[in-house]
XYZ file of C-alpha atoms in Angstrom:
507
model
C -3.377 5.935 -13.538
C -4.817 7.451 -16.297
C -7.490 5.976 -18.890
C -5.516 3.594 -20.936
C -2.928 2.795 -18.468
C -4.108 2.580 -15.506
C -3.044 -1.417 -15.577
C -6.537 -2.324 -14.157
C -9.472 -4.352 -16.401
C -12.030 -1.969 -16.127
C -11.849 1.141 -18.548
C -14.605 3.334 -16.082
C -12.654 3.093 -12.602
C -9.587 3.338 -14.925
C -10.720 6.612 -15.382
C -11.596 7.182 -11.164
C -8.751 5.849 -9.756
C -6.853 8.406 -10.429
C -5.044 10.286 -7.680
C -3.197 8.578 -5.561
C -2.922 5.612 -7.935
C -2.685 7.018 -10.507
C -3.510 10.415 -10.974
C -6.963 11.577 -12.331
C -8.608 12.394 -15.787
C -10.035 15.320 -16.639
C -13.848 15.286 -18.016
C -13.630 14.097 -21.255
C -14.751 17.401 -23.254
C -12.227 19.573 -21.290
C -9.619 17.138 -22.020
C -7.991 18.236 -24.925
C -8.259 22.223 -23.665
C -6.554 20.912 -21.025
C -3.981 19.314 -22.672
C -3.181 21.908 -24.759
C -3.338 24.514 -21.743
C -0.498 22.252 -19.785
C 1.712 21.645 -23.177
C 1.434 25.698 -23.463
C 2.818 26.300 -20.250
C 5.543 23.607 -20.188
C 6.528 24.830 -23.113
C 6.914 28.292 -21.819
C 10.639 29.743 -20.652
C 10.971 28.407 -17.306
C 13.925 30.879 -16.562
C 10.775 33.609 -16.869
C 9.450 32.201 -13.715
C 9.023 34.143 -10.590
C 11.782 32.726 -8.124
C 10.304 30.397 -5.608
C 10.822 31.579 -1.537
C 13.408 31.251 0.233
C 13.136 28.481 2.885
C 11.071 29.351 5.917
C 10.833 27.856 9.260
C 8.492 28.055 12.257
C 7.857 26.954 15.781
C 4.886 25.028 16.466
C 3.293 23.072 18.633
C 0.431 19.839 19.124
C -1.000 17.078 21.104
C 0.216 13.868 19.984
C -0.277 10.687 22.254
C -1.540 12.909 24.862
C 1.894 15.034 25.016
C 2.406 18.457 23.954
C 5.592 18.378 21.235
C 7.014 21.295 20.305
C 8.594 21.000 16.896
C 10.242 23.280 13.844
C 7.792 22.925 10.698
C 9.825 24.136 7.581
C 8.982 24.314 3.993
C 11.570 24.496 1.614
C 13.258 23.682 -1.646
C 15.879 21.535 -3.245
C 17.277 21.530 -6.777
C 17.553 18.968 -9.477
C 20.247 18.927 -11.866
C 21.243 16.930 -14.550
C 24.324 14.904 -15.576
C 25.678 18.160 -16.951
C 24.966 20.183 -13.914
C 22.441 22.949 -15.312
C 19.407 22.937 -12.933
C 16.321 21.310 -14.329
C 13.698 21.517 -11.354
C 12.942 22.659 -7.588
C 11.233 19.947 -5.482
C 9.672 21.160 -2.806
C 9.361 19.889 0.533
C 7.482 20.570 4.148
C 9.076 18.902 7.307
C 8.712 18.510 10.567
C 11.582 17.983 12.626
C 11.601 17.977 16.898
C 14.828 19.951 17.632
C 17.384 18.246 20.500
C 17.043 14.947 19.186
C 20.169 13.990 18.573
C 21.520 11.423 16.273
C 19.504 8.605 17.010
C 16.093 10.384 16.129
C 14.696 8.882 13.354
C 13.625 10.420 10.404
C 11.059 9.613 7.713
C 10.943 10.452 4.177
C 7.115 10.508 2.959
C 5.723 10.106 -0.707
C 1.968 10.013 -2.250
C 1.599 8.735 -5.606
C -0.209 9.393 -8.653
C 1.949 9.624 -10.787
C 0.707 13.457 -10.107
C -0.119 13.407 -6.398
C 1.326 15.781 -3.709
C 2.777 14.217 -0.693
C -0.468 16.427 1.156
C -2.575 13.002 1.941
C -0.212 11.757 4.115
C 0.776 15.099 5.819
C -2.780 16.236 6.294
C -4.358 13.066 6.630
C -2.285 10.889 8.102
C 0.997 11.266 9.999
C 1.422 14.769 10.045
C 1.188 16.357 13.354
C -1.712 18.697 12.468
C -4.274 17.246 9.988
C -7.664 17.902 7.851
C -10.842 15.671 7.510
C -11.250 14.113 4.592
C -11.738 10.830 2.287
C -14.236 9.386 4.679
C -18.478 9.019 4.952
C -19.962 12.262 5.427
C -16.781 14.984 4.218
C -17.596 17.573 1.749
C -15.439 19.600 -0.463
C -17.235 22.195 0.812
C -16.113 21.457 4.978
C -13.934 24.017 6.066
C -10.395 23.713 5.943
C -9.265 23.464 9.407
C -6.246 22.016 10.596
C -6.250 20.569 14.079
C -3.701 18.822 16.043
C -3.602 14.965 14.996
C -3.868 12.660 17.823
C -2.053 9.833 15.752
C 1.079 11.651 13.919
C 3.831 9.856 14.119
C 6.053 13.156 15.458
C 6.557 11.497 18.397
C 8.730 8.823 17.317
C 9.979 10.125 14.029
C 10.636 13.423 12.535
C 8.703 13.697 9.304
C 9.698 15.388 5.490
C 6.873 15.451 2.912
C 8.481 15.174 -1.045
C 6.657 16.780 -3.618
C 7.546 15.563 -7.096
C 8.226 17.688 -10.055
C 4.913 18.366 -11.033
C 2.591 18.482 -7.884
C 2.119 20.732 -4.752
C 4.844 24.032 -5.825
C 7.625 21.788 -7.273
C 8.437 22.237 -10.547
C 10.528 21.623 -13.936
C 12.511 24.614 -15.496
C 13.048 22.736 -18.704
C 10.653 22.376 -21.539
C 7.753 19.456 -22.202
C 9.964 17.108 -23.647
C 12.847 17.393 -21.299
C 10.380 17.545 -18.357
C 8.772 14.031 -19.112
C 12.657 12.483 -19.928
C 13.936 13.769 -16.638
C 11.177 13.599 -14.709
C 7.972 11.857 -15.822
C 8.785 7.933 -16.037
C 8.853 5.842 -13.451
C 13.156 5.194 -13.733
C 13.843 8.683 -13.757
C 11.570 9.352 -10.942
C 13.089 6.526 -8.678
C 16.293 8.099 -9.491
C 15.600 11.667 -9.162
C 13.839 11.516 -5.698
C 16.288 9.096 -4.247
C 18.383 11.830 -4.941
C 16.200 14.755 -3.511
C 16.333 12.283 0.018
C 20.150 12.458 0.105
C 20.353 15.772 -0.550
C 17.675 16.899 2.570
C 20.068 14.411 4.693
C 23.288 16.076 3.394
C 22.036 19.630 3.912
C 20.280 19.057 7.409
C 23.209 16.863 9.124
C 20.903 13.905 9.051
C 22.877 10.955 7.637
C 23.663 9.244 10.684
C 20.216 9.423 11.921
C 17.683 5.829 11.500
C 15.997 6.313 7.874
C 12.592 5.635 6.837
C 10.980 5.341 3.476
C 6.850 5.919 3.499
C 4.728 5.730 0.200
C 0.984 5.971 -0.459
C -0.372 4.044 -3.562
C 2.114 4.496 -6.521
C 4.129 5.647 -3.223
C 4.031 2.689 -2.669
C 5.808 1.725 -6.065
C 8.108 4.548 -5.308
C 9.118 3.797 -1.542
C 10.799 0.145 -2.356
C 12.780 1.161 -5.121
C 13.655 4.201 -3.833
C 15.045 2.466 -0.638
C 16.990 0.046 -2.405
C 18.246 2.998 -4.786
C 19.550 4.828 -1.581
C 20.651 1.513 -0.575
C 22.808 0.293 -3.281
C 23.336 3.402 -5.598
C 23.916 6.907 -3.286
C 24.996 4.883 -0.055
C 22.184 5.322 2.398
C 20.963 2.733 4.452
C 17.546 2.760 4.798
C 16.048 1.160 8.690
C 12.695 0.750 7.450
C 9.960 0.996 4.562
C 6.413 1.399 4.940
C 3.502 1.146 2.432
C 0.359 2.316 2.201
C -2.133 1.155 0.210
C 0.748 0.648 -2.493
C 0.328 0.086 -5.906
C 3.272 -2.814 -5.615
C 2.785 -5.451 -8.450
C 1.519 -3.927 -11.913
C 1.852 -6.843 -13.761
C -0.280 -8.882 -11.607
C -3.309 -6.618 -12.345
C -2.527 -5.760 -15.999
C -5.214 -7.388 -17.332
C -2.784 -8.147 -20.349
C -2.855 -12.340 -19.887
C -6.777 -13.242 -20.929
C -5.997 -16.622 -18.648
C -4.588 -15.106 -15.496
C -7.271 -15.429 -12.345
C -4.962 -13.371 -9.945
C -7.035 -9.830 -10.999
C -10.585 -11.474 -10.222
C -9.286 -12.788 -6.866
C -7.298 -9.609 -5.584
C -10.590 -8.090 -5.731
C -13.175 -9.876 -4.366
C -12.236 -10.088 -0.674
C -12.412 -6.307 -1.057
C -15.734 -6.944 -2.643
C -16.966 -8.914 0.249
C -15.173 -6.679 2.865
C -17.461 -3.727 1.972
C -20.638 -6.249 2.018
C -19.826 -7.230 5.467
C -19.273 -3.996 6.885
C -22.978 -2.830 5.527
C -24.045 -5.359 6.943
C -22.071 -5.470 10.235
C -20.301 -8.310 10.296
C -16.774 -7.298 9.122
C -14.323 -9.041 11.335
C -10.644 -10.123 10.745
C -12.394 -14.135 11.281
C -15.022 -13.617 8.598
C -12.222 -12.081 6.051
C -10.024 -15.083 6.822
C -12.988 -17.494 5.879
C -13.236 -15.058 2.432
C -9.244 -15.331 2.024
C -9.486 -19.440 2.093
C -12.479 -19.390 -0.615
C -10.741 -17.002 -2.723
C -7.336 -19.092 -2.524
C -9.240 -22.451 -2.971
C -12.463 -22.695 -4.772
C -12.882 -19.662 -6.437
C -9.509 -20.102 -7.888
C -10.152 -23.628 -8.971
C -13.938 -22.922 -10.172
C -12.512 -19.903 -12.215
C -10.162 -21.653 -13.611
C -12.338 -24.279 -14.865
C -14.743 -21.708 -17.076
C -17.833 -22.477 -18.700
C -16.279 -26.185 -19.823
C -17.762 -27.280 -16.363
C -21.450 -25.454 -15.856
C -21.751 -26.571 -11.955
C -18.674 -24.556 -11.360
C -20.031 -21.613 -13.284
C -22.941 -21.939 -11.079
C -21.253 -22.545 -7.852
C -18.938 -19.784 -8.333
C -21.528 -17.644 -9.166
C -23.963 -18.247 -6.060
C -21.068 -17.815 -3.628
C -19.657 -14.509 -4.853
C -22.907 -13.287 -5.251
C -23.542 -14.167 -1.337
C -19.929 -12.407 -0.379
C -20.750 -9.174 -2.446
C -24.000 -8.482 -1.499
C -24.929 -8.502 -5.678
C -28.712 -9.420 -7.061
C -27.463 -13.131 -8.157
C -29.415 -12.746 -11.374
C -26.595 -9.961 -12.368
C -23.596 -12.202 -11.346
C -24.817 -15.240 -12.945
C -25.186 -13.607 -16.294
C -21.424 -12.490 -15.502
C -20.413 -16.278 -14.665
C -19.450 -14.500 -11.074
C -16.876 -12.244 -12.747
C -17.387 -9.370 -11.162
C -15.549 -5.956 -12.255
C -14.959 -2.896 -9.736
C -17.270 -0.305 -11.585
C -20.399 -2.365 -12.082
C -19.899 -3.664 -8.480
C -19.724 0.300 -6.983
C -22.710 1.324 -8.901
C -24.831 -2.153 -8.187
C -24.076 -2.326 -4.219
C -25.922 1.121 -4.468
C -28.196 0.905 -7.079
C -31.584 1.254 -5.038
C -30.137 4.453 -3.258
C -29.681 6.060 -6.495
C -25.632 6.272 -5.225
C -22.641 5.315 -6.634
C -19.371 3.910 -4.555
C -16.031 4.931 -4.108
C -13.317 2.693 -5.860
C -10.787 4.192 -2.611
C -13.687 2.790 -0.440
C -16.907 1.472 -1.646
C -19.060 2.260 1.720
C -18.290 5.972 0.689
C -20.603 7.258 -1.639
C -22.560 9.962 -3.615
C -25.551 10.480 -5.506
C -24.995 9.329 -8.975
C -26.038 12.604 -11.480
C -26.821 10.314 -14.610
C -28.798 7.357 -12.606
C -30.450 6.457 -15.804
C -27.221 6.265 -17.921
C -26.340 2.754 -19.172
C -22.611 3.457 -17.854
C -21.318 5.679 -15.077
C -20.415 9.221 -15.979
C -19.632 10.682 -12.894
C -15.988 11.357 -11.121
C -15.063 8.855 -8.108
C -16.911 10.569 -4.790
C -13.442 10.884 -2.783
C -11.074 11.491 -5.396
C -13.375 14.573 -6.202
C -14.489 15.509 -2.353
C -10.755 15.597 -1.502
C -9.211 18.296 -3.285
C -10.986 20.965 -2.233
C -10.244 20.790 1.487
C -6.592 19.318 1.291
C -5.759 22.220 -1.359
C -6.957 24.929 0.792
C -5.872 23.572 4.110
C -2.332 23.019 2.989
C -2.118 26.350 0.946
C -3.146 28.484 3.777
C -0.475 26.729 6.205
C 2.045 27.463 3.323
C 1.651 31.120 2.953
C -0.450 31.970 5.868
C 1.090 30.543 8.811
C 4.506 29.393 7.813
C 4.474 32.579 5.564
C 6.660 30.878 2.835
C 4.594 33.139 0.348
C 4.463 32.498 -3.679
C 1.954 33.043 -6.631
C 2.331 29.790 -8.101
C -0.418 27.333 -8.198
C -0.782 24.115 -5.647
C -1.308 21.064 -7.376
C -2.375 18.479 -4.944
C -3.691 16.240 -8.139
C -2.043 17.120 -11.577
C -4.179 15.880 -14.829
C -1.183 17.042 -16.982
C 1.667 15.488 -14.887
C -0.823 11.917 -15.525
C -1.347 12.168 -18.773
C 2.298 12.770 -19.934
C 3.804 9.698 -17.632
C 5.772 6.906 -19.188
C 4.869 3.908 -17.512
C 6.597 1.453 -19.223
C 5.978 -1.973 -19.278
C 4.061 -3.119 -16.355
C 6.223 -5.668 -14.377
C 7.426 -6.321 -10.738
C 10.295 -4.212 -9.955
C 9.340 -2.760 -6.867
C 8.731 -6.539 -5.617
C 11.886 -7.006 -7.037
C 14.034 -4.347 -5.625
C 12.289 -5.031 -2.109
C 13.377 -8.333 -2.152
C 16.730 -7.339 -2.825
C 16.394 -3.896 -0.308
C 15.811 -6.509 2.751
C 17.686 -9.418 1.482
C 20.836 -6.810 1.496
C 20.098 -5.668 5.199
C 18.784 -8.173 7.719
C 17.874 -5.251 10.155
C 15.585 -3.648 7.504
C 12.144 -3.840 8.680
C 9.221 -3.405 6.580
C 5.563 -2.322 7.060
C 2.573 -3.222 4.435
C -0.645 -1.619 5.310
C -4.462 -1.320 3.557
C -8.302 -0.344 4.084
C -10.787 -3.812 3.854
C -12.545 -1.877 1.513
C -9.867 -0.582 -1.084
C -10.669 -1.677 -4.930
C -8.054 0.475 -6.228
C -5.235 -1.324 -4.570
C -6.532 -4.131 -2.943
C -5.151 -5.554 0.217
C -5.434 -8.890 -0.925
C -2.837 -8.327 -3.789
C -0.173 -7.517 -0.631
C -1.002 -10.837 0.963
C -0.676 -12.883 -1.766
C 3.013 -11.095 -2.782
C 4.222 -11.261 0.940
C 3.018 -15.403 0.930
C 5.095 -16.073 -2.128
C 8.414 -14.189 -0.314
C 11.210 -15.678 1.528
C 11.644 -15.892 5.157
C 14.871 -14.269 5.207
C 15.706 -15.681 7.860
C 12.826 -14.707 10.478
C 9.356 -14.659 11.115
C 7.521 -11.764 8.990
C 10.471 -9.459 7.965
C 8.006 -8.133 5.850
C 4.656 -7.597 7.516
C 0.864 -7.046 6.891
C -1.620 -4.625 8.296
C -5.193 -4.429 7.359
C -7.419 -1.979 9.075
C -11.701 -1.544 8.424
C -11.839 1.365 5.738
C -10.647 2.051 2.669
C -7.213 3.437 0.382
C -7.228 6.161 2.697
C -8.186 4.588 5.914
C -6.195 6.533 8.302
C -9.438 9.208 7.946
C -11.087 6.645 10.446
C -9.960 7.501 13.921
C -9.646 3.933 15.408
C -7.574 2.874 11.688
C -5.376 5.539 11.846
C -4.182 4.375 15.867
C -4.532 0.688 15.172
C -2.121 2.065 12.088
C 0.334 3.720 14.435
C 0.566 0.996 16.584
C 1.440 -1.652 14.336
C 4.132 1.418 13.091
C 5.780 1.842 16.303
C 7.067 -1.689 16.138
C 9.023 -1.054 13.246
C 10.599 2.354 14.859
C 11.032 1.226 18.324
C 13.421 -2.122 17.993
């Protein structure tokens, strides 16, 4: 996620997306203080460190479906070690697990992304049972950080464990900078690593005979396939199901790095139109279909065809400038190409705003209105770290009373900026494929927001199209709910979200 590699085409929401795609960038002039400040104190001798708690667990209780569940919350930690044995890092964890429920209760294994992302989005926000608001019209860093019981966790049908990489939330590397990013900061060491942190929770809580679940958020979502079919193949742990969130699935397709490819301009633009529609109140499943078949079919072809044919310039133009809502003057003079930052700051140009890339119908006022680019942060990634910080801190220390003097990193600039992505390509396609070819029970759950630009749901329908059947009907299945990369902040998402989920647990 950050600047250079965030694997999207436009350099300005490069910089935005950065949290739960890919973590976020600092402001350019505190960059390199910054840099120097996080280099300083992985550098430092990790063996210095105050010890982290011991692990801590407590009774509580909350309204979920309408039923009281009482439940053991428990935050705790686990160690990483390398081939030798010496212990490299403590990943730490928070679950919630519903005691009596034998071997057939499930249990799910949850992940955020990043890279540099605590697992506190989902927990909080999601599927947790107690949860804060944010990441939606109207929340403001400065809403106070209450937790309340959450109506849609998913307690009730599956005990829960939140992972923490190395890096984010109070997990941490005891080794120095260089041996941090090697062991922890690539994206084959981190499949490897955290595959390993799941068996380990199993192994030490008498859990491997329960049903298994893998759940990732954005680059979660590049995490949760490979790390099921790691489990799977590698430390001998089936895996029942995998579910994905707004994931960040197929890098290569939006790479930007083939000049001919139309698959980036067409990922986006149902998302474009989807956040048209709902301003103007028309957003139905129907009307995105209708946006789905022109994107497949005549976009495609009049894309494809370039300024070599002028009436399909034209067309192209008219008709995305119709589905986005966009002055046509502007999308002519970009032949109808339209990229994600001049799109957020055009749909709310005359409002003096500027759009969310994690949902475009969230906005802010934009500080530099008269600037010929953007120079503000993204309006959620910045409005959501002051209440998820503070609301999961205080249930840390406060109420379970697991109680440390280390800093929470919910978003971590250095953990971003020192990730090894590689080469963009399709591995987690490629191990899910394999993950559910392997195990015909393995079910698996694709969910997005309409309005998401920095993972578009369109991307996850045009992957799932161009799978196998493996022998049934939808092995592999899409959800799409009204909102955006974190649409489970809508109430009626976040059940409609459940529901579709409960298929995939109760079978």
């Amino acid at each position: 996620m950050p600047g250079d590699n965030i694997l999207r085409r436009s350099t300005l929401i490069a910089a935005s997306v950065a949290a739960l795609l890919l973590a976020p960038q600092a402001p350019a002039q505190d960059k390199k203080a910054d840099t120097a400040e996080a280099k300083s104190e992985s550098n430092a001798d990790k063996s210095d460190l105050p010890p982290l708690p011991d692990d801590k667990t407590i009774s509580q209780s909350a309204v979920i479906g309408g039923k009281a569940i009482r439940y053991q919350a428990t935050v705790g930690k686990l160690p990483v070690y390398d081939d030798k044995g010496k212990k490299i890092g403590e990943v730490v964890y928070t679950a919630y697990v519903v005691p009596g429920g034998g071997a057939q209760r499930p249990v799910t294994f949850a992940f955020n992304g990043g890279p540099g992302a605590a697992s506190v989005y989902l927990n909080l926000g999601a599927v947790g049972p107690k949860r804060v608001q944010f990441g939606d019209k109207g929340d403001a860093p400065s809403d106070a950080p209450l937790l309340v019981d959450n109506p849609s966790s998913w307690l009730d049908m599956t005990d829960l464990v939140f992972i923490d990489p190395v890096g984010t939330g109070f997990s941490r590397s005891l080794v120095d900078a260089d041996a941090t990013k090697k062991a922890f900061y690539a994206t084959e060491p981190d499949v490897k690593y955290l595959s390993r942190i799941v068996y380990d929770w199993l192994v030490k809580n008498e859990r491997l005979r329960s049903p298994k679940f893998v759940m990732g958020e954005s680059y979660g979502g590049y995490r949760a396939p490979r790390i099921a079919y790691e489990l799977q193949t590698q430390l001998g742990v089936g895996i029942n199901g995998i579910v994905m969130v707004s994931p960040y699935l197929d890098p290569a397709a939006t790479a930007g790095s083939d000049a001919l490819s139309p698959l980036p301009w067409m990922i986006t633009l149902p998302s474009m139109a989807a956040g048209h529609f709902e301003r103007e109140g028309k957003l139905t499943p129907q009307a995105m279909a209708g946006v789905e078949a022109y994107t497949r079919g005549g976009f495609a072809t009049d894309l494809l065809a370039g300024r070599s044919d002028p009436q399909a310039t034209a067309r192209l133009s008219g008709k995305v400038a119709e589905l986005t809502g966009l002055d046509p003057k502007l999308v002519g003079r970009l032949d109808g190409r339209i990229d994600e930052g001049t799109y957020l700051r055009e749909v709310h140009r005359d409002d003096g705003r500027i759009g969310s890339v994690y949902d475009s119908n969230v906005d802010a006022f934009d500080p530099f209105p008269n600037a010929a680019e953007r120079k503000s942060g993204d309006p959620i990634l910045e409005g959501i770290i002051a209440p998820t910080t503070s609301a999961m801190v205080d249930f840390i220390t406060r109420e379970v009373g697991w109680k440390t003097t280390a800093r929470y990193n919910a978003l971590s600039f250095s953990v971003n900026s020192a990730w090894d992505r590689g080469t963009p390509d399709d591995a987690p396609v490629s191990d899910l494929r394999k993950a559910v070819a392997n195990d015909p029970k393995m079910g698996v759950l694709i969910v997005h927001g309409y309005n998401d630009l920095s993972c578009p749901y369109f991307g996850s329908r045009l992957i799932i199209d161009q799978m196998p059947r493996f022998g049934v009907e939808q092995r592999v299945k899409l959800g799409v709910y009204p909102g955006g990369h974190m649409f489970y902040s809508r109430k009626a998402s976040a059940e409609a979200f459940k529901a579709d989920a409960r298929a995939l647990y109760v079978r």
